[in-house]
Amino acid sequence: MPRIRSRRLTACALTAVSVVLATTALTATAGAAPKPAPKDSVKVLDWLAVRQNSSKPEHLRVGTDWTSHGHLYTHKKGRLGKKIGDISSHCSIADRNRHGYVALCHRVLRTDHGSISLSDAIDRFGRHPHGGRSAVTGGTGAYADAEGQAEITFFGEGRARFLIKLDD
């Protein structure tokens, strides 16, 4: 009997030591794993858009689509700054009820330095301002391989603010 107890005690001790060694090895490996490098810099673009024309119909229903075009300006303390380009968008109604609608939109903001492409689904329920987040899906020129997101705010009267954060 003492031999069996001795073997069981040895087996339990070896199992416990194995668990401790495995945990230590995993912890050391996890600590040595490379961590994602923090973004060196996030480029922030603060632009205002003023709509020039739109084919948006007066009565909307699911599936209705339209295009809009406008001028793009820098944003200076709540006012229009220098004109830097233009914006074009194509939107479609994905959902509608008596309070408003959800629009799926693709937008292209063009400047002399290049263009930025945005894609979003934004709720427009209730009074202005409306808004939401938009994904930066690409770009050209100075914005080639652009990644990030934009915060869009629609103020009514055909004006919108685009606060774009690019993390190349």
PDB file of C-alpha atoms in Angstrom:
ATOM      1  CA  MET A   1       0.000   0.000   0.000  1.00  0.00           C
ATOM      2  CA  PRO A   2       2.690   2.536   0.838  1.00  0.00           C
ATOM      3  CA  ARG A   3       4.186   2.010  -2.619  1.00  0.00           C
ATOM      4  CA  ILE A   4       0.896   2.854  -4.356  1.00  0.00           C
ATOM      5  CA  ARG A   5       0.492   5.988  -2.243  1.00  0.00           C
ATOM      6  CA  SER A   6       4.049   6.993  -3.040  1.00  0.00           C
ATOM      7  CA  ARG A   7       3.466   6.565  -6.777  1.00  0.00           C
ATOM      8  CA  ARG A   8       0.209   8.517  -6.635  1.00  0.00           C
ATOM      9  CA  LEU A   9       1.879  11.305  -4.673  1.00  0.00           C
ATOM     10  CA  THR A  10       4.737  11.406  -7.196  1.00  0.00           C
ATOM     11  CA  ALA A  11       2.266  11.489 -10.115  1.00  0.00           C
ATOM     12  CA  CYS A  12       0.311  14.339  -8.499  1.00  0.00           C
ATOM     13  CA  ALA A  13       3.494  16.281  -7.796  1.00  0.00           C
ATOM     14  CA  LEU A  14       4.711  15.844 -11.391  1.00  0.00           C
ATOM     15  CA  THR A  15       1.318  16.962 -12.745  1.00  0.00           C
ATOM     16  CA  ALA A  16       1.359  20.062 -10.539  1.00  0.00           C
ATOM     17  CA  VAL A  17       4.914  20.928 -11.597  1.00  0.00           C
ATOM     18  CA  SER A  18       3.941  20.449 -15.271  1.00  0.00           C
ATOM     19  CA  VAL A  19       0.973  22.816 -14.898  1.00  0.00           C
ATOM     20  CA  VAL A  20       3.142  25.463 -13.211  1.00  0.00           C
ATOM     21  CA  LEU A  21       5.834  25.170 -15.899  1.00  0.00           C
ATOM     22  CA  ALA A  22       3.273  25.343 -18.731  1.00  0.00           C
ATOM     23  CA  THR A  23       1.619  28.423 -17.207  1.00  0.00           C
ATOM     24  CA  THR A  24       4.996  30.103 -16.735  1.00  0.00           C
ATOM     25  CA  ALA A  25       6.009  29.321 -20.313  1.00  0.00           C
ATOM     26  CA  LEU A  26       2.739  30.693 -21.736  1.00  0.00           C
ATOM     27  CA  THR A  27       2.953  33.843 -19.618  1.00  0.00           C
ATOM     28  CA  ALA A  28       6.551  34.474 -20.668  1.00  0.00           C
ATOM     29  CA  THR A  29       5.680  33.886 -24.338  1.00  0.00           C
ATOM     30  CA  ALA A  30       2.697  36.244 -24.176  1.00  0.00           C
ATOM     31  CA  GLY A  31       4.857  38.952 -22.623  1.00  0.00           C
ATOM     32  CA  ALA A  32       7.501  38.513 -25.316  1.00  0.00           C
ATOM     33  CA  ALA A  33       4.974  38.685 -28.179  1.00  0.00           C
ATOM     34  CA  PRO A  34       5.242  41.895 -30.157  1.00  0.00           C
ATOM     35  CA  LYS A  35       2.514  44.360 -29.307  1.00  0.00           C
ATOM     36  CA  PRO A  36       0.848  46.354 -32.041  1.00  0.00           C
ATOM     37  CA  ALA A  37       2.817  49.498 -32.649  1.00  0.00           C
ATOM     38  CA  PRO A  38       0.880  52.633 -31.738  1.00  0.00           C
ATOM     39  CA  LYS A  39      -0.023  54.848 -34.650  1.00  0.00           C
ATOM     40  CA  ASP A  40       2.734  57.387 -35.102  1.00  0.00           C
ATOM     41  CA  SER A  41       0.292  60.051 -36.080  1.00  0.00           C
ATOM     42  CA  VAL A  42      -3.325  60.414 -36.940  1.00  0.00           C
ATOM     43  CA  LYS A  43      -3.938  62.959 -39.656  1.00  0.00           C
ATOM     44  CA  VAL A  44      -7.101  64.972 -38.943  1.00  0.00           C
ATOM     45  CA  LEU A  45      -8.951  66.760 -41.736  1.00  0.00           C
ATOM     46  CA  ASP A  46     -11.740  69.159 -40.759  1.00  0.00           C
ATOM     47  CA  TRP A  47     -13.812  70.108 -43.800  1.00  0.00           C
ATOM     48  CA  LEU A  48     -17.200  71.679 -44.499  1.00  0.00           C
ATOM     49  CA  ALA A  49     -19.378  70.867 -47.503  1.00  0.00           C
ATOM     50  CA  VAL A  50     -22.065  73.066 -49.029  1.00  0.00           C
ATOM     51  CA  ARG A  51     -24.524  71.324 -51.346  1.00  0.00           C
ATOM     52  CA  GLN A  52     -24.883  72.909 -54.798  1.00  0.00           C
ATOM     53  CA  ASN A  53     -27.406  70.499 -56.331  1.00  0.00           C
ATOM     54  CA  SER A  54     -29.198  67.266 -55.553  1.00  0.00           C
ATOM     55  CA  SER A  55     -31.585  64.877 -57.279  1.00  0.00           C
ATOM     56  CA  LYS A  56     -33.153  63.848 -53.938  1.00  0.00           C
ATOM     57  CA  PRO A  57     -36.921  63.520 -54.470  1.00  0.00           C
ATOM     58  CA  GLU A  58     -39.424  65.153 -52.156  1.00  0.00           C
ATOM     59  CA  HIS A  59     -41.155  61.862 -51.298  1.00  0.00           C
ATOM     60  CA  LEU A  60     -38.862  59.063 -50.145  1.00  0.00           C
ATOM     61  CA  ARG A  61     -39.471  55.320 -49.950  1.00  0.00           C
ATOM     62  CA  VAL A  62     -37.217  52.295 -49.483  1.00  0.00           C
ATOM     63  CA  GLY A  63     -35.048  51.911 -52.571  1.00  0.00           C
ATOM     64  CA  THR A  64     -35.162  55.582 -53.573  1.00  0.00           C
ATOM     65  CA  ASP A  65     -31.721  56.822 -54.585  1.00  0.00           C
ATOM     66  CA  TRP A  66     -30.235  60.194 -55.469  1.00  0.00           C
ATOM     67  CA  THR A  67     -26.983  61.984 -56.129  1.00  0.00           C
ATOM     68  CA  SER A  68     -25.680  65.248 -54.694  1.00  0.00           C
ATOM     69  CA  HIS A  69     -22.800  67.528 -55.525  1.00  0.00           C
ATOM     70  CA  GLY A  70     -21.281  70.385 -53.562  1.00  0.00           C
ATOM     71  CA  HIS A  71     -18.255  72.501 -52.761  1.00  0.00           C
ATOM     72  CA  LEU A  72     -15.698  71.528 -50.124  1.00  0.00           C
ATOM     73  CA  TYR A  73     -14.091  74.063 -47.763  1.00  0.00           C
ATOM     74  CA  THR A  74     -11.691  74.065 -44.839  1.00  0.00           C
ATOM     75  CA  HIS A  75     -13.403  74.530 -41.472  1.00  0.00           C
ATOM     76  CA  LYS A  76     -12.255  77.637 -39.615  1.00  0.00           C
ATOM     77  CA  LYS A  77     -13.852  78.202 -36.205  1.00  0.00           C
ATOM     78  CA  GLY A  78     -17.344  77.230 -37.331  1.00  0.00           C
ATOM     79  CA  ARG A  79     -17.120  79.127 -40.616  1.00  0.00           C
ATOM     80  CA  LEU A  80     -16.251  78.309 -44.191  1.00  0.00           C
ATOM     81  CA  GLY A  81     -12.559  78.639 -44.866  1.00  0.00           C
ATOM     82  CA  LYS A  82     -10.764  78.292 -48.180  1.00  0.00           C
ATOM     83  CA  LYS A  83     -12.461  76.362 -50.999  1.00  0.00           C
ATOM     84  CA  ILE A  84     -10.400  73.193 -51.465  1.00  0.00           C
ATOM     85  CA  GLY A  85     -12.448  71.011 -53.796  1.00  0.00           C
ATOM     86  CA  ASP A  86     -15.801  69.346 -54.257  1.00  0.00           C
ATOM     87  CA  ILE A  87     -17.884  66.462 -52.975  1.00  0.00           C
ATOM     88  CA  SER A  88     -20.149  64.025 -54.791  1.00  0.00           C
ATOM     89  CA  SER A  89     -22.375  61.436 -53.180  1.00  0.00           C
ATOM     90  CA  HIS A  90     -24.796  58.695 -54.153  1.00  0.00           C
ATOM     91  CA  CYS A  91     -27.329  57.622 -51.517  1.00  0.00           C
ATOM     92  CA  SER A  92     -30.152  55.100 -51.255  1.00  0.00           C
ATOM     93  CA  ILE A  93     -32.912  54.640 -48.669  1.00  0.00           C
ATOM     94  CA  ALA A  94     -32.458  51.368 -46.767  1.00  0.00           C
ATOM     95  CA  ASP A  95     -35.223  51.854 -44.174  1.00  0.00           C
ATOM     96  CA  ARG A  96     -37.987  54.383 -43.652  1.00  0.00           C
ATOM     97  CA  ASN A  97     -40.676  55.101 -41.073  1.00  0.00           C
ATOM     98  CA  ARG A  98     -42.737  58.133 -40.036  1.00  0.00           C
ATOM     99  CA  HIS A  99     -39.832  59.541 -37.986  1.00  0.00           C
ATOM    100  CA  GLY A 100     -37.199  59.494 -40.730  1.00  0.00           C
ATOM    101  CA  TYR A 101     -34.984  57.159 -42.693  1.00  0.00           C
ATOM    102  CA  VAL A 102     -31.649  55.354 -42.902  1.00  0.00           C
ATOM    103  CA  ALA A 103     -29.539  56.259 -45.941  1.00  0.00           C
ATOM    104  CA  LEU A 104     -26.689  54.161 -47.336  1.00  0.00           C
ATOM    105  CA  CYS A 105     -24.220  56.517 -49.003  1.00  0.00           C
ATOM    106  CA  HIS A 106     -20.964  56.470 -50.920  1.00  0.00           C
ATOM    107  CA  ARG A 107     -19.136  59.812 -51.013  1.00  0.00           C
ATOM    108  CA  VAL A 108     -16.042  61.060 -52.809  1.00  0.00           C
ATOM    109  CA  LEU A 109     -14.322  64.194 -51.518  1.00  0.00           C
ATOM    110  CA  ARG A 110     -11.945  65.606 -54.148  1.00  0.00           C
ATOM    111  CA  THR A 111      -9.164  68.121 -53.547  1.00  0.00           C
ATOM    112  CA  ASP A 112      -6.141  69.233 -55.570  1.00  0.00           C
ATOM    113  CA  HIS A 113      -4.055  66.832 -53.445  1.00  0.00           C
ATOM    114  CA  GLY A 114      -6.219  63.768 -54.106  1.00  0.00           C
ATOM    115  CA  SER A 115      -9.557  62.245 -53.210  1.00  0.00           C
ATOM    116  CA  ILE A 116     -10.997  60.375 -50.233  1.00  0.00           C
ATOM    117  CA  SER A 117     -13.752  57.784 -50.567  1.00  0.00           C
ATOM    118  CA  LEU A 118     -16.280  57.295 -47.731  1.00  0.00           C
ATOM    119  CA  SER A 119     -19.012  54.717 -47.154  1.00  0.00           C
ATOM    120  CA  ASP A 120     -21.715  54.938 -44.489  1.00  0.00           C
ATOM    121  CA  ALA A 121     -25.211  54.158 -43.230  1.00  0.00           C
ATOM    122  CA  ILE A 122     -26.563  57.177 -41.369  1.00  0.00           C
ATOM    123  CA  ASP A 123     -29.883  57.612 -39.544  1.00  0.00           C
ATOM    124  CA  ARG A 124     -31.824  60.772 -40.264  1.00  0.00           C
ATOM    125  CA  PHE A 125     -34.544  60.758 -37.631  1.00  0.00           C
ATOM    126  CA  GLY A 126     -35.976  63.862 -36.001  1.00  0.00           C
ATOM    127  CA  ARG A 127     -34.557  67.363 -36.144  1.00  0.00           C
ATOM    128  CA  HIS A 128     -31.121  68.455 -37.315  1.00  0.00           C
ATOM    129  CA  PRO A 129     -28.292  67.994 -36.730  1.00  0.00           C
ATOM    130  CA  HIS A 130     -28.063  64.412 -37.994  1.00  0.00           C
ATOM    131  CA  GLY A 131     -24.881  62.475 -38.381  1.00  0.00           C
ATOM    132  CA  GLY A 132     -22.804  59.426 -37.774  1.00  0.00           C
ATOM    133  CA  ARG A 133     -19.584  57.642 -38.609  1.00  0.00           C
ATOM    134  CA  SER A 134     -18.355  56.857 -42.083  1.00  0.00           C
ATOM    135  CA  ALA A 135     -15.595  54.440 -43.085  1.00  0.00           C
ATOM    136  CA  VAL A 136     -12.693  55.762 -45.133  1.00  0.00           C
ATOM    137  CA  THR A 137     -12.579  53.151 -47.891  1.00  0.00           C
ATOM    138  CA  GLY A 138      -9.655  54.519 -49.872  1.00  0.00           C
ATOM    139  CA  GLY A 139      -8.138  57.483 -51.584  1.00  0.00           C
ATOM    140  CA  THR A 140      -5.881  58.793 -54.318  1.00  0.00           C
ATOM    141  CA  GLY A 141      -2.906  61.131 -54.513  1.00  0.00           C
ATOM    142  CA  ALA A 142      -1.863  62.377 -51.070  1.00  0.00           C
ATOM    143  CA  TYR A 143      -4.591  60.152 -49.600  1.00  0.00           C
ATOM    144  CA  ALA A 144      -3.600  56.944 -51.422  1.00  0.00           C
ATOM    145  CA  ASP A 145      -4.099  53.876 -49.215  1.00  0.00           C
ATOM    146  CA  ALA A 146      -6.100  56.018 -46.780  1.00  0.00           C
ATOM    147  CA  GLU A 147      -7.658  54.240 -43.804  1.00  0.00           C
ATOM    148  CA  GLY A 148      -9.670  55.566 -40.919  1.00  0.00           C
ATOM    149  CA  GLN A 149     -13.065  57.015 -40.239  1.00  0.00           C
ATOM    150  CA  ALA A 150     -14.983  60.240 -40.570  1.00  0.00           C
ATOM    151  CA  GLU A 151     -17.530  61.807 -38.269  1.00  0.00           C
ATOM    152  CA  ILE A 152     -20.196  63.449 -40.435  1.00  0.00           C
ATOM    153  CA  THR A 153     -22.644  66.047 -39.111  1.00  0.00           C
ATOM    154  CA  PHE A 154     -25.478  67.380 -41.286  1.00  0.00           C
ATOM    155  CA  PHE A 155     -26.707  70.806 -40.182  1.00  0.00           C
ATOM    156  CA  GLY A 156     -29.557  71.264 -42.643  1.00  0.00           C
ATOM    157  CA  GLU A 157     -29.581  74.013 -45.252  1.00  0.00           C
ATOM    158  CA  GLY A 158     -27.321  71.786 -47.366  1.00  0.00           C
ATOM    159  CA  ARG A 159     -24.303  72.016 -45.044  1.00  0.00           C
ATOM    160  CA  ALA A 160     -22.264  69.202 -43.531  1.00  0.00           C
ATOM    161  CA  ARG A 161     -19.061  68.867 -41.521  1.00  0.00           C
ATOM    162  CA  PHE A 162     -16.576  66.070 -42.220  1.00  0.00           C
ATOM    163  CA  LEU A 163     -14.109  65.429 -39.384  1.00  0.00           C
ATOM    164  CA  ILE A 164     -11.849  62.818 -40.984  1.00  0.00           C
ATOM    165  CA  LYS A 165      -9.233  60.886 -39.011  1.00  0.00           C
ATOM    166  CA  LEU A 166      -6.733  59.086 -41.225  1.00  0.00           C
ATOM    167  CA  ASP A 167      -4.461  56.519 -39.584  1.00  0.00           C
ATOM    168  CA  ASP A 168      -2.196  55.494 -42.446  1.00  0.00           C
TER     169      ASP A 168
END
